[in-house]
CSV table of C-alpha atoms and ligand atoms in Angstrom, one decimal:
chain,number,residue,atom,x,y,z
A,1,MET,CA,0.0,0.0,0.0
A,2,ASN,CA,1.4,3.3,-1.1
A,3,ARG,CA,-0.3,5.9,1.2
A,4,GLU,CA,0.4,9.5,0.7
A,5,ILE,CA,2.0,11.6,3.5
A,6,LEU,CA,1.0,15.2,4.2
A,7,LYS,CA,4.0,17.5,4.8
A,8,ILE,CA,3.7,20.3,7.3
A,9,ALA,CA,6.2,23.1,7.9
A,10,ILE,CA,6.5,24.6,11.3
A,11,GLN,CA,8.9,27.0,13.0
A,12,LYS,CA,12.1,25.4,14.0
A,13,SER,CA,12.6,27.5,17.0
A,14,GLY,CA,11.0,30.7,18.3
A,15,ARG,CA,7.7,31.9,19.5
A,16,LEU,CA,5.6,29.5,17.5
A,17,TYR,CA,7.5,26.4,18.0
A,18,GLU,CA,6.3,25.1,21.3
A,19,ASP,CA,2.5,25.8,20.6
A,20,SER,CA,2.8,24.2,17.1
A,21,VAL,CA,4.3,21.0,18.4
A,22,GLN,CA,1.9,21.0,21.3
A,23,LEU,CA,-1.1,21.3,19.0
A,24,LEU,CA,-0.1,18.3,16.9
A,25,LYS,CA,0.5,16.2,20.0
A,26,GLU,CA,-3.0,17.2,21.3
A,27,CYS,CA,-4.3,16.0,18.0
A,28,GLY,CA,-3.0,12.6,18.9
A,29,ILE,CA,0.0,12.8,16.5
A,30,ASP,CA,3.1,11.1,17.8
A,31,LEU,CA,6.2,13.1,17.1
A,32,ARG,CA,9.5,11.6,18.4
A,33,ASN,CA,12.9,13.3,18.4
A,34,VAL,CA,11.7,16.7,17.5
A,35,LYS,CA,14.6,18.4,19.1
A,36,ASP,CA,17.4,19.5,16.7
A,37,ARG,CA,15.9,17.8,13.7
A,38,LEU,CA,15.1,19.1,10.3
A,39,ARG,CA,12.2,16.8,9.7
A,40,THR,CA,10.4,13.9,11.4
A,41,VAL,CA,7.7,11.5,10.3
A,42,SER,CA,4.8,10.7,12.7
A,43,GLU,CA,4.4,7.0,13.5
A,44,ASN,CA,0.7,7.0,13.9
A,45,PHE,CA,-0.6,9.6,11.4
A,46,PRO,CA,0.4,10.2,7.8
A,47,LEU,CA,2.2,13.5,8.6
A,48,GLU,CA,5.9,14.5,8.0
A,49,VAL,CA,7.1,17.7,9.8
A,50,PHE,CA,9.6,20.1,8.5
A,51,PHE,CA,11.2,22.5,10.9
A,52,LEU,CA,12.1,25.9,9.2
A,53,ARG,CA,12.5,29.6,9.8
A,54,ASP,CA,9.0,31.1,9.9
A,55,ASP,CA,9.9,33.6,7.2
A,56,ASP,CA,10.5,30.7,4.7
A,57,ILE,CA,7.3,28.7,5.4
A,58,PRO,CA,5.0,30.6,2.9
A,59,GLU,CA,7.5,30.0,0.1
A,60,TYR,CA,8.0,26.4,0.9
A,61,VAL,CA,4.3,25.9,0.9
A,62,GLU,CA,3.7,27.8,-2.3
A,63,ASP,CA,6.4,25.7,-4.0
A,64,GLY,CA,4.9,22.5,-2.8
A,65,VAL,CA,8.0,21.5,-0.8
A,66,ALA,CA,5.5,21.4,2.1
A,67,ASP,CA,1.8,20.9,1.6
A,68,ILE,CA,0.7,23.0,4.7
A,69,GLY,CA,2.3,25.1,7.3
A,70,ILE,CA,1.9,27.0,10.6
A,71,VAL,CA,2.8,30.8,10.4
A,72,GLY,CA,1.8,34.1,11.9
A,73,GLN,CA,-0.7,36.0,9.8
A,74,ASN,CA,1.9,38.8,9.8
A,75,VAL,CA,4.3,36.6,7.9
A,76,LEU,CA,1.5,35.2,5.6
A,77,LEU,CA,0.3,38.6,4.5
A,78,GLU,CA,3.7,40.2,4.3
A,79,LYS,CA,5.1,37.5,2.0
A,80,ALA,CA,1.8,37.7,0.0
A,81,ARG,CA,2.2,34.3,-1.5
A,82,SER,CA,-0.6,32.5,-3.3
A,83,ILE,CA,-1.5,30.1,-0.5
A,84,GLN,CA,-4.6,29.8,1.6
A,85,GLN,CA,-5.3,30.4,5.3
A,86,VAL,CA,-7.3,27.3,6.3
A,87,GLU,CA,-7.7,27.8,10.1
A,88,ALA,CA,-6.9,30.3,12.7
A,89,LEU,CA,-5.2,28.6,15.5
A,90,GLY,CA,-5.6,31.0,18.5
A,91,PHE,CA,-2.0,31.2,19.7
A,92,GLY,CA,1.0,33.5,18.7
A,93,LYS,CA,-1.3,36.5,19.2
A,94,CYS,CA,0.4,39.9,18.5
A,95,ARG,CA,-0.2,43.2,16.8
A,96,LEU,CA,1.8,44.8,14.1
A,97,SER,CA,1.9,48.4,15.4
A,98,ILE,CA,3.5,51.8,14.7
A,99,ALA,CA,5.3,53.2,17.7
A,100,VAL,CA,6.9,56.7,18.2
A,101,PRO,CA,9.1,58.1,20.9
A,102,LYS,CA,7.2,58.4,24.3
A,103,SER,CA,8.1,62.1,24.7
A,104,GLU,CA,6.5,63.0,21.3
A,105,GLN,CA,3.2,64.7,21.0
A,106,TYR,CA,1.1,62.3,18.7
A,107,ALA,CA,-1.9,63.9,17.1
A,108,GLY,CA,-3.1,61.0,15.0
A,109,LEU,CA,-2.0,59.7,11.6
A,110,LYS,CA,-1.1,63.0,10.1
A,111,SER,CA,1.8,63.2,12.6
A,112,LEU,CA,3.5,60.5,10.6
A,113,GLN,CA,3.5,62.5,7.4
A,114,GLY,CA,7.0,62.9,6.0
A,115,LYS,CA,8.6,60.8,8.7
A,116,ARG,CA,11.0,57.9,8.4
A,117,ILE,CA,9.5,54.6,9.7
A,118,ALA,CA,11.7,51.5,10.3
A,119,THR,CA,10.2,48.0,9.9
A,120,SER,CA,10.6,44.5,8.9
A,121,TYR,CA,7.2,44.6,7.3
A,122,PRO,CA,7.5,47.0,4.4
A,123,LYS,CA,4.6,45.6,2.5
A,124,LEU,CA,2.0,45.7,5.3
A,125,LEU,CA,3.3,49.1,6.5
A,126,GLY,CA,3.3,50.6,2.9
A,127,ALA,CA,-0.2,49.4,2.3
A,128,PHE,CA,-1.3,50.9,5.6
A,129,LEU,CA,0.2,54.3,4.8
A,130,LYS,CA,-1.2,54.2,1.3
A,131,GLN,CA,-4.7,53.4,2.5
A,132,ASN,CA,-4.6,56.3,5.0
A,133,ALA,CA,-3.0,58.7,2.4
A,134,ILE,CA,0.2,59.3,4.4
A,135,THR,CA,3.5,59.8,2.7
A,136,ALA,CA,6.4,58.6,4.7
A,137,THR,CA,9.7,56.9,4.1
A,138,VAL,CA,9.8,53.2,4.9
A,139,HIS,CA,13.1,51.9,6.1
A,140,GLU,CA,13.4,48.1,5.8
A,141,ILE,CA,15.5,46.5,8.4
A,142,SER,CA,15.5,42.8,9.3
A,143,GLY,CA,15.7,43.0,13.2
A,144,SER,CA,15.8,45.1,16.3
A,145,VAL,CA,13.4,47.6,14.7
A,146,GLU,CA,12.5,48.9,18.1
A,147,ILE,CA,15.9,50.5,18.6
A,148,ALA,CA,15.9,52.4,15.3
A,149,PRO,CA,14.3,55.6,16.6
A,150,GLY,CA,16.5,55.7,19.7
A,151,ILE,CA,19.7,55.6,17.5
A,152,GLY,CA,18.4,58.2,15.1
A,153,LEU,CA,17.9,55.8,12.1
A,154,ALA,CA,14.2,56.6,12.0
A,155,ASP,CA,11.5,58.7,13.6
A,156,ALA,CA,9.1,55.8,14.2
A,157,ALA,CA,9.0,52.0,14.1
A,158,ALA,CA,6.4,49.4,13.0
A,159,ASP,CA,7.0,46.2,14.7
A,160,LEU,CA,5.3,43.3,16.4
A,161,VAL,CA,3.9,43.9,20.0
A,162,SER,CA,2.3,41.7,22.5
A,163,SER,CA,2.5,43.2,25.9
A,164,GLY,CA,4.3,46.4,24.9
A,165,GLY,CA,7.1,45.9,27.3
A,166,THR,CA,9.8,45.9,24.7
A,167,LEU,CA,8.5,49.2,23.2
A,168,PHE,CA,8.4,50.8,26.5
A,169,MET,CA,11.9,49.8,27.5
A,170,ASN,CA,13.1,51.4,24.3
A,171,GLY,CA,11.3,54.7,25.0
A,172,LEU,CA,8.5,54.1,22.5
A,173,LYS,CA,4.7,54.2,22.7
A,174,GLU,CA,2.2,52.2,20.5
A,175,VAL,CA,0.1,54.7,18.4
A,176,GLU,CA,-1.5,52.7,15.5
A,177,VAL,CA,-2.4,49.1,15.1
A,178,ILE,CA,-1.8,47.9,11.4
A,179,LEU,CA,-2.7,44.3,12.0
A,180,GLU,CA,-4.0,41.9,14.7
A,181,SER,CA,-2.2,38.7,14.2
A,182,GLN,CA,-2.2,35.1,15.4
A,183,ALA,CA,-0.9,31.8,14.1
A,184,VAL,CA,-2.8,30.1,11.2
A,185,LEU,CA,-2.7,27.0,9.3
A,186,VAL,CA,-1.9,27.6,5.7
A,187,ALA,CA,-2.2,25.3,2.6
A,188,GLY,CA,-1.1,25.2,-0.9
A,189,ASN,CA,-3.6,25.4,-3.7
A,190,GLU,CA,-2.8,22.0,-5.4
A,191,LEU,CA,-3.1,19.3,-2.9
A,192,SER,CA,-4.0,15.9,-4.2
A,193,VAL,CA,-7.4,14.4,-3.3
A,194,GLU,CA,-5.5,12.1,-0.9
A,195,LYS,CA,-3.6,14.9,0.8
A,196,ARG,CA,-6.9,16.9,1.0
A,197,ASP,CA,-8.3,14.0,2.9
A,198,ILE,CA,-5.5,13.9,5.4
A,199,LEU,CA,-5.7,17.7,5.8
A,200,ASN,CA,-9.4,17.3,6.6
A,201,GLN,CA,-8.8,14.6,9.2
A,202,LEU,CA,-6.2,17.0,10.7
A,203,LEU,CA,-8.5,19.9,10.8
A,204,PHE,CA,-11.2,17.8,12.3
A,205,ARG,CA,-8.8,16.9,15.2
A,206,ILE,CA,-7.6,20.6,15.6
A,207,ARG,CA,-11.2,21.8,15.8
A,208,SER,CA,-12.1,19.2,18.4
A,209,VAL,CA,-9.1,20.0,20.5
A,210,ARG,CA,-9.8,23.8,20.3
A,211,LYS,CA,-13.5,23.5,21.1
A,212,ALA,CA,-12.6,21.2,24.1
A,213,LYS,CA,-10.2,23.8,25.5
A,214,LYS,CA,-13.1,26.4,25.4
A,215,SER,CA,-15.4,24.0,27.3
A,216,LYS,CA,-15.6,22.5,30.8
A,217,TYR,CA,-17.5,19.5,31.9
A,218,VAL,CA,-19.4,20.3,35.0
A,219,LEU,CA,-21.2,17.9,37.5
A,220,MET,CA,-23.3,19.0,40.5
A,221,ASN,CA,-25.8,17.8,43.1
A,222,VAL,CA,-29.3,19.4,43.0
A,223,PRO,CA,-32.4,18.8,45.2
A,224,ASN,CA,-35.0,17.5,42.9
A,225,GLU,CA,-37.5,20.3,43.7
A,226,ARG,CA,-34.9,22.8,42.4
A,227,LEU,CA,-34.2,21.1,39.1
A,228,LYS,CA,-36.6,23.4,37.3
A,229,GLU,CA,-34.4,26.4,38.3
A,230,VAL,CA,-31.1,24.8,37.5
A,231,LEU,CA,-31.7,23.0,34.2
A,232,PRO,CA,-32.6,26.2,32.2
A,233,LEU,CA,-29.2,27.5,33.1
A,234,LEU,CA,-27.3,24.6,31.5
A,235,PRO,CA,-27.0,24.2,27.7
A,236,GLY,CA,-25.2,20.9,27.5
A,237,MET,CA,-24.4,19.3,24.1
A,238,ARG,CA,-28.1,18.5,23.4
A,239,SER,CA,-29.5,18.9,26.9
A,240,PRO,CA,-28.1,18.4,30.4
A,241,THR,CA,-27.9,14.7,31.8
A,242,VAL,CA,-29.8,14.2,35.0
A,243,LEU,CA,-29.2,11.1,37.1
A,244,PRO,CA,-30.8,10.1,40.5
A,245,LEU,CA,-28.4,10.1,43.4
A,246,ALA,CA,-28.3,7.2,46.0
A,247,GLU,CA,-29.9,9.6,48.5
A,248,SER,CA,-33.5,10.0,47.5
A,249,GLY,CA,-34.8,13.5,46.5
A,250,TRP,CA,-31.4,14.5,44.9
A,251,SER,CA,-30.1,14.4,41.4
A,252,SER,CA,-26.7,14.5,39.8
A,253,VAL,CA,-26.7,17.0,36.8
A,254,HIS,CA,-23.9,16.9,34.1
A,255,SER,CA,-23.4,19.5,31.4
A,256,VAL,CA,-20.8,21.3,29.2
A,257,LEU,CA,-20.2,24.9,29.9
A,258,ASP,CA,-18.4,27.5,27.7
A,259,GLU,CA,-15.3,29.2,29.1
A,260,ASP,CA,-16.7,32.7,28.3
A,261,GLU,CA,-19.8,32.4,30.4
A,262,PHE,CA,-18.3,29.9,32.9
A,263,TRP,CA,-18.0,32.1,36.1
A,264,THR,CA,-21.5,33.8,35.7
A,265,ARG,CA,-23.1,30.5,35.2
A,266,ILE,CA,-21.5,28.9,38.3
A,267,GLU,CA,-22.7,31.8,40.5
A,268,GLN,CA,-26.2,31.4,39.0
A,269,LEU,CA,-26.2,27.6,39.5
A,270,LYS,CA,-25.2,28.0,43.2
A,271,SER,CA,-28.0,30.5,43.8
A,272,ALA,CA,-30.4,28.1,42.0
A,273,GLY,CA,-29.6,25.3,44.6
A,274,ALA,CA,-26.7,23.3,43.0
A,275,GLU,CA,-24.1,22.0,45.4
A,276,GLY,CA,-20.8,20.2,45.2
A,277,ILE,CA,-20.1,21.5,41.8
A,278,LEU,CA,-17.2,19.6,40.1
A,279,VAL,CA,-15.5,21.1,37.0
A,280,VAL,CA,-13.5,18.8,34.8
A,281,PRO,CA,-11.3,19.7,31.8
A,282,ILE,CA,-12.4,18.2,28.4
A,283,GLU,CA,-9.7,16.6,26.3
A,284,LYS,CA,-11.6,16.3,23.0
A,285,LEU,CA,-15.0,17.5,22.1
A,286,ILE,CA,-16.6,15.8,19.0
A,287,LEU,CA,-19.9,17.5,17.9
W,301,ATP,P1,12.8,32.7,12.8
W,301,ATP,O1,14.1,32.3,13.3
W,301,ATP,O2,11.8,31.5,12.6
W,301,ATP,O3,12.8,33.6,11.7
W,301,ATP,P2,11.6,35.0,14.2
W,301,ATP,O4,12.7,35.6,15.1
W,301,ATP,O5,11.4,35.6,12.9
W,301,ATP,O6,12.0,33.5,14.0
W,301,ATP,P3,9.7,34.9,16.4
W,301,ATP,O7,10.3,36.1,17.3
W,301,ATP,O8,9.9,33.6,16.9
W,301,ATP,O9,10.3,35.0,14.9
W,301,ATP,O10,8.2,35.1,16.1
W,301,ATP,C1,7.5,34.2,15.4
W,301,ATP,C2,6.0,34.7,15.2
W,301,ATP,O11,5.4,34.7,16.6
W,301,ATP,C3,5.8,36.2,14.7
W,301,ATP,O12,6.0,36.1,13.3
W,301,ATP,C4,4.5,36.4,15.2
W,301,ATP,O13,3.5,35.9,14.3
W,301,ATP,C5,4.4,35.7,16.6
W,301,ATP,N1,4.5,36.6,17.8
W,301,ATP,C6,3.7,36.6,18.8
W,301,ATP,N2,4.0,37.5,19.8
W,301,ATP,C7,5.1,38.2,19.3
W,301,ATP,C8,5.8,39.2,19.8
W,301,ATP,N3,5.7,39.9,20.9
W,301,ATP,N4,6.9,39.6,19.1
W,301,ATP,C9,7.2,39.0,17.8
W,301,ATP,N5,6.5,38.0,17.4
W,301,ATP,C10,5.4,37.6,18.0
W,302,ZN,ZN1,11.4,35.0,11.1
């Protein structure tokens, strides 16, 4: 049997590496010897993993050296390759922002008119300036963009920010957001039917893992006469499970709660008569 293998490119080391490997592991894909390797083949899923610099991933996917990849949207959009985003992955969140010296009076975009802005993202910055009808000089530099204003190389910087700590330490303040970014799964346009099929299996697993992370399994004891107050508070997959307890007059109620509404629901459940509320993480959630 000559089964095809799907080739995925992920970052070799850096901010996306751990989460990318972790996601594949949570999808039940065994990866051995990932440290210091250029590539590895999973033993229980038709996937081969290539470890690359993130900047090279869009090109490798476009050229078909890898079939799919995990990169930041910032890299995907800057490289502007003809590949598709197939799924947002929820990690590696950051912003591509313009920052100016803290001491400077910033009065909106017009303050950038005629300025020199250093960045590693000339395409995204250029498009942003054009869209806002600002004429400025874009200085492309490959790293340490945040020090450029301090050493007089530029008047402002456009760089990736998450907490803003690095900017602050370099005497800068964030003034404009060009792009909100996160890691995404990308795919080439010409996958064989068999590879598409493997990609769909992988996507199904990724979605189940991510849904599970957003949900909690909750169990609680409820006096029977208060079930009518408690049950409407619980969505569940279809509807909550209600089982009699050994002690008569009481039920055990099981349900699934969404992370976003978790704490408000728990408060409401307690006031509606629920006791001994047990909250359990969910590993996978198949709908
Ligand atoms: P490589 O050696 O692979 O080229 P790199 O130095 O270009 O690595 P990292 O700093 O590891 O890249 O960042 C990888 C990606 O992580 C970024 O492209 C971005 O999508 C995301 N990211 C999340 N938060 C931040 C942040 N605060 N600063 C920079 N990148 C971030
Ligand atoms: Zn890089």
